[in-house]
Coordinates of C-alpha atoms in Angstrom, one line a residue:
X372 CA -116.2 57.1 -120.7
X373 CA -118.8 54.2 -121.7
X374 CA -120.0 52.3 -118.4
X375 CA -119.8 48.7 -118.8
X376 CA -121.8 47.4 -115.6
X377 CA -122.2 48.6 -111.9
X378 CA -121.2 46.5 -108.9
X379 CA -124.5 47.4 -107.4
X380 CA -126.7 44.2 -106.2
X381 CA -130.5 44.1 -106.8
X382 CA -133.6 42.2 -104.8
X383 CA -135.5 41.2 -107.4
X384 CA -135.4 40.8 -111.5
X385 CA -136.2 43.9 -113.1
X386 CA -139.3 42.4 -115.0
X387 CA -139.9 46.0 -116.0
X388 CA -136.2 47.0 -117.5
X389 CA -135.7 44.1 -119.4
X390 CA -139.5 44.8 -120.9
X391 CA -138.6 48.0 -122.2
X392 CA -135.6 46.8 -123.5
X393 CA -137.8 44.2 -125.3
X394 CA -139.9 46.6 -126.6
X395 CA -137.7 49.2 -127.9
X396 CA -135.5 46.1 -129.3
X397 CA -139.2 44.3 -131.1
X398 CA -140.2 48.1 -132.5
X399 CA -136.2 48.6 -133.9
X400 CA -136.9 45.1 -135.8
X401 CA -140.4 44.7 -136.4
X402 CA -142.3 48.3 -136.7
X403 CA -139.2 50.6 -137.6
X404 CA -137.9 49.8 -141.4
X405 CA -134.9 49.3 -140.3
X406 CA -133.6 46.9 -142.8
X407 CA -135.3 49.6 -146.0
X408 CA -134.3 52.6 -147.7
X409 CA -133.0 55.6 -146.1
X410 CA -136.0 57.5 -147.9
X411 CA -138.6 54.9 -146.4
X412 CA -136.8 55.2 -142.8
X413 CA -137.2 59.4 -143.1
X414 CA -141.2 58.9 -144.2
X415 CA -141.7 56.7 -141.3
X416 CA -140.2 59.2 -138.8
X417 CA -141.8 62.2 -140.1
X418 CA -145.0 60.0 -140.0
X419 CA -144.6 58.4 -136.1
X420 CA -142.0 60.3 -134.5
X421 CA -142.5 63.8 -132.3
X422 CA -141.7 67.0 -134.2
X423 CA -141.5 70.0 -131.9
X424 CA -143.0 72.5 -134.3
X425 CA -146.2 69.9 -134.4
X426 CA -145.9 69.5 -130.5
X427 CA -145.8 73.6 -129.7
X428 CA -148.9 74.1 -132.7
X429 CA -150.6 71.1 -131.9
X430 CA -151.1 70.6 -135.5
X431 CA -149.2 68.1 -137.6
X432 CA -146.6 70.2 -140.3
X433 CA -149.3 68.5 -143.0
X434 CA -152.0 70.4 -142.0
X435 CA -150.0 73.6 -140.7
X436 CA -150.9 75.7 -143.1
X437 CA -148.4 78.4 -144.8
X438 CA -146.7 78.5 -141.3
X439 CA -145.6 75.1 -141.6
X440 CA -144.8 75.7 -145.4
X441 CA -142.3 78.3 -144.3
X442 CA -140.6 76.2 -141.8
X443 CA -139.9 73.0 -144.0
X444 CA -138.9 75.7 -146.5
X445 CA -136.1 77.3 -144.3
X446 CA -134.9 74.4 -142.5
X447 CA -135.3 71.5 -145.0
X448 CA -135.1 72.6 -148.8
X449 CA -136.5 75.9 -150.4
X450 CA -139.5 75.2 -151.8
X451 CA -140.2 71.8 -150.7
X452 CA -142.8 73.1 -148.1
X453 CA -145.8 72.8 -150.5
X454 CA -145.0 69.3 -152.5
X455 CA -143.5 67.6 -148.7
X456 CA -147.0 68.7 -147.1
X457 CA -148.8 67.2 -150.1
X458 CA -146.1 64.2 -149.7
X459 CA -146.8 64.0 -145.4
X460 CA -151.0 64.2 -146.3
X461 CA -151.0 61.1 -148.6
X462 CA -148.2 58.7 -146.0
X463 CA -149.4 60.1 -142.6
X464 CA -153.1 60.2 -142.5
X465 CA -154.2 60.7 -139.3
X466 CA -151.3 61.4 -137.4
X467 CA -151.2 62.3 -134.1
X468 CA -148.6 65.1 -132.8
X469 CA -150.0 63.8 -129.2
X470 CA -149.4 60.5 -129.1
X471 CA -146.1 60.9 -131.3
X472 CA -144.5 61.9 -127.8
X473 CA -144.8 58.4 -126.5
X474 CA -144.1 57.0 -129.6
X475 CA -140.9 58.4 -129.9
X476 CA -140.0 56.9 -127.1
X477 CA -139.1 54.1 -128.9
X478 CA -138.1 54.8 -131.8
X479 CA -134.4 54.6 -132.3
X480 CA -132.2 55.9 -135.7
X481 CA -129.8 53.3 -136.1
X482 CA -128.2 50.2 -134.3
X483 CA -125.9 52.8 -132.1
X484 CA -128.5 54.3 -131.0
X485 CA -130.3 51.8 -129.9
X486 CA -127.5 49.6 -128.3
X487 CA -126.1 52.5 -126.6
X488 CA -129.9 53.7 -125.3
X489 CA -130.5 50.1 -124.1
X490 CA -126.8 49.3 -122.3
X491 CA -127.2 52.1 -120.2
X492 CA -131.1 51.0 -119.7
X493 CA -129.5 47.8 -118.7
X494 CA -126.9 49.0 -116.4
X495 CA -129.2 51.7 -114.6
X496 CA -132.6 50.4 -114.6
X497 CA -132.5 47.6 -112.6
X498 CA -131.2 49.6 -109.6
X499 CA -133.7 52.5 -109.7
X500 CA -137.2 49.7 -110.9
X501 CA -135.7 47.6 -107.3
X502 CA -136.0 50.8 -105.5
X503 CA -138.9 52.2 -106.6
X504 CA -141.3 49.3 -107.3
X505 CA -142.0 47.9 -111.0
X506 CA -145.1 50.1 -111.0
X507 CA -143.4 53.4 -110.2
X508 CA -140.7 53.3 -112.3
X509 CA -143.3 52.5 -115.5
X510 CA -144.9 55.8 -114.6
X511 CA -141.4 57.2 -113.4
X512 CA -140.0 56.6 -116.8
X513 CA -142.9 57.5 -118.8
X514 CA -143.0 61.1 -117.3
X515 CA -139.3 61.0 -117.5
X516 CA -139.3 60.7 -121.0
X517 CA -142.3 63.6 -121.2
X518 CA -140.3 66.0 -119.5
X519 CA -137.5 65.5 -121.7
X520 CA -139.5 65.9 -124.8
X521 CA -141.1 69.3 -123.4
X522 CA -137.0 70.8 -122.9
X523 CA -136.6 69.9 -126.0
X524 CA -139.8 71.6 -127.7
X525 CA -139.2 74.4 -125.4
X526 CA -135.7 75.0 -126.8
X527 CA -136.8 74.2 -130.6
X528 CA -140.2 75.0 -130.8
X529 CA -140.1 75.6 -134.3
X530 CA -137.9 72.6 -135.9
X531 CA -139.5 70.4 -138.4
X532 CA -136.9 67.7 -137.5
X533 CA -137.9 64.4 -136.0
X534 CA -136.8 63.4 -132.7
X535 CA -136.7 59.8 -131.6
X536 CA -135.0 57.7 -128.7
X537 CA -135.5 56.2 -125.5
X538 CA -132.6 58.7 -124.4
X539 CA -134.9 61.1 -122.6
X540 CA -136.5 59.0 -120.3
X541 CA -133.4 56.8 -119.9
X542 CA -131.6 60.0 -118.6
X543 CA -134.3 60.5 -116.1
X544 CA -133.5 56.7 -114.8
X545 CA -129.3 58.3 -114.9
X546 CA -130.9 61.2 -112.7
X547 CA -132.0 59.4 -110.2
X548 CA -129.6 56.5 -109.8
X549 CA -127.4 59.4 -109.3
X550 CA -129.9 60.3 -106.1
X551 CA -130.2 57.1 -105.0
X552 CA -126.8 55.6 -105.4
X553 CA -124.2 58.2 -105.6
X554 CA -121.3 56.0 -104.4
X555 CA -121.8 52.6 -106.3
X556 CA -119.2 51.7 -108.4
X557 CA -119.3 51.5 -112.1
X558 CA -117.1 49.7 -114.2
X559 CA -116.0 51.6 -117.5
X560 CA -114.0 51.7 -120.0
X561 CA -112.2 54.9 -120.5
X562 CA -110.8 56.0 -124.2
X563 CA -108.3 58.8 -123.5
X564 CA -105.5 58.3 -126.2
X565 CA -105.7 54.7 -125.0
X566 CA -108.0 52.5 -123.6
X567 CA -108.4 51.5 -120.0
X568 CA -110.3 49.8 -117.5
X569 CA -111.6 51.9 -114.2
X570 CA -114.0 51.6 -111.7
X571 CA -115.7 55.3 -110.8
X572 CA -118.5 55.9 -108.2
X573 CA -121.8 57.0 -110.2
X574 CA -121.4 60.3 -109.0
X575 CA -118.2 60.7 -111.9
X576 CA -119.3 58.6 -114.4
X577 CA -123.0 60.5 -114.4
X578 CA -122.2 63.8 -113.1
X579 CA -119.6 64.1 -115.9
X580 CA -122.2 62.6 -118.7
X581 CA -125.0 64.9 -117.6
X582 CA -122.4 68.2 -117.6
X583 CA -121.0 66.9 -121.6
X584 CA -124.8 67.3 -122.4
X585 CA -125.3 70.8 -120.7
X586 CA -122.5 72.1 -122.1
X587 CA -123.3 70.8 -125.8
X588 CA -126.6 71.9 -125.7
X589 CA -125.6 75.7 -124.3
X590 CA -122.7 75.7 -127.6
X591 CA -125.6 74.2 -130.3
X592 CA -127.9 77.4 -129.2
X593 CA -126.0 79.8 -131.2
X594 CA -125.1 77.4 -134.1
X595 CA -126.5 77.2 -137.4
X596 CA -126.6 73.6 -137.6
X597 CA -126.5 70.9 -135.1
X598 CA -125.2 67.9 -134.3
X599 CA -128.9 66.0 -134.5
X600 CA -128.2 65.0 -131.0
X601 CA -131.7 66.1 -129.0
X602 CA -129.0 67.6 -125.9
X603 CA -131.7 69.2 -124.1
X604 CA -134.1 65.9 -123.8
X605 CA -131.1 64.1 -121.9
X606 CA -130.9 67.4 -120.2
X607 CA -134.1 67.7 -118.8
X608 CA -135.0 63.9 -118.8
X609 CA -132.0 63.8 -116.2
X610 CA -133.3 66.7 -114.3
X611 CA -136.5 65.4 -113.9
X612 CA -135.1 62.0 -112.9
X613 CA -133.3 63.9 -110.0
X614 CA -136.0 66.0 -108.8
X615 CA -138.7 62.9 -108.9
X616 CA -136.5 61.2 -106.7
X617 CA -135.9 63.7 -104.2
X618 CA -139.3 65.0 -103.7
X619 CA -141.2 61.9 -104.3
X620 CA -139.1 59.1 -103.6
X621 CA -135.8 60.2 -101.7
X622 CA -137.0 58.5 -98.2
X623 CA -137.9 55.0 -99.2
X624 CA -135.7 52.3 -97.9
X625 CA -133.2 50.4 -99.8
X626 CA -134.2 46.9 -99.7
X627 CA -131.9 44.9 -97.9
X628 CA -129.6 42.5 -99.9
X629 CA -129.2 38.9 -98.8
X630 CA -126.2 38.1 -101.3
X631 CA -122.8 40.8 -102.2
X632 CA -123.4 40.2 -105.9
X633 CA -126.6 40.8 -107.9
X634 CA -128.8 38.1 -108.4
X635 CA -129.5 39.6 -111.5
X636 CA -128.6 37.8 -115.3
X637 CA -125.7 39.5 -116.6
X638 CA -125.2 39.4 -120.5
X639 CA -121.9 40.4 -120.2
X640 CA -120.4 38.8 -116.9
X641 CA -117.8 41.2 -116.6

């Protein structure tokens, strides 16, 4: 299933969603080398994206020592540990495993990524910024995305592979549109040996997204190699979008709607 738009009507323009958007869109084209190498795109993640084995040390894998050595060695090539923390000491001065978590944030690995991560910012974040106020929902998404990233470490706490994308906090923004707006209708498009046009209550269309990532992540524990999808950030980015709305947020009003369509811009007027 990949939503298209929800029918769901807003107050005001989500000044907020449509700045993240612009952000994460400005770092893809501007900071990220997106247009390089494959080589130059892997140096710059190593060098600005979060690593969970840096996160659960608190050191960067450059200056981890033998520990770190042994890591890269198993899980990237045997006997690359040495010359790649030689490599990561000379392009990554001065990193900082700390502020890598937000950094990552937006950071994206290719144009899917990012066009995926930012139609579902589009289609969801208006909703939950209206209900909770443009303020909230910057430090709503924020720890969103931190509580994603610390599933993730939590599950790999050892892998020397970057992790990047707006995904984890965006799932938190699925988590609680799902609390706020169980029964809004979504339109999407569904691709079940041929394509078709539906329109599902949020409840279905997220319910069944957030169970596709708890049940990938659960059959990547025991495999050898995984998909590079980071299952468990969407995981708990989602859970913690759930939970923040019930215990923080679950009684404010709705704002009442003078119009039955949203007043919103609509790039796709579907």
């Amino acid at each position: 299933m990949l939503p298209i738009r929800d029918v769901n009507p807003t107050r005001r323009t989500p000044w907020v969603t449509m700045g993240l958007i612009a952000a994460n869109v400005i770092v893809f084209l501007f900071w990220q080398p997106t247009f390089g190498s494959p080589q130059r795109q892997q140096t710059f993640f190593f060098c600005q994206a979060l690593i969970p084995y840096e996160v659960s040390h608190t050191t960067t894998l450059a200056e981890g020592g033998a520990e770190a050595r042994r890591e890269i060695d198993e899980q990237l090539q045997a006997g690359a540990g040495r010359p790649f923390q030689r490599f990561l000491a000379e392009r990554c001065p001065g990193k900082s495993w700390l502020a890598s978590v937000f950094v990552s944030m937006f950071l994206h690995g290719g144009w899917l990524h990012i066009g995926g991560n930012m139609l579902f910012l589009w289609i969801f974040g208006n909703n939950v910024e209206d209900r909770l106020g443009r303020l909230a929902f910057i430090v709503f998404y924020l720890v969103g995305g931190l509580a994603a990233a610390a599933l993730q470490v939590l599950f790999a706490p050892d892998s020397v592979v970057p992790n990047v994308g707006a995904s984890g906090a965006i799932a938190a923004v699925l988590g609680a549109y799902l609390v706020f707006f169980p029964h809004a209708r979504i339109q999407t498009l569904v691709f079940f040996f041929f394509i078709t046009w539906v329109e599902l209550p949020a409840v279905i269309v997220l319910g069944s997204w957030f169970v596709l990532q708890l049940l990938s992540g659960v059959t990547e524990l025991g495999a050898q190699v995984n998909s590079g999808v980071a299952y468990w950030a969407h995981v708990g980015g989602f859970v913690a979008g759930v939970l923040l709305a019930l215990l923080f947020f679950r009684g404010r009003r709705r704002p009442a709607y003078g119009a039955p369509f949203p007043p919103r811009p609509d790039a796709w007027d579907l």
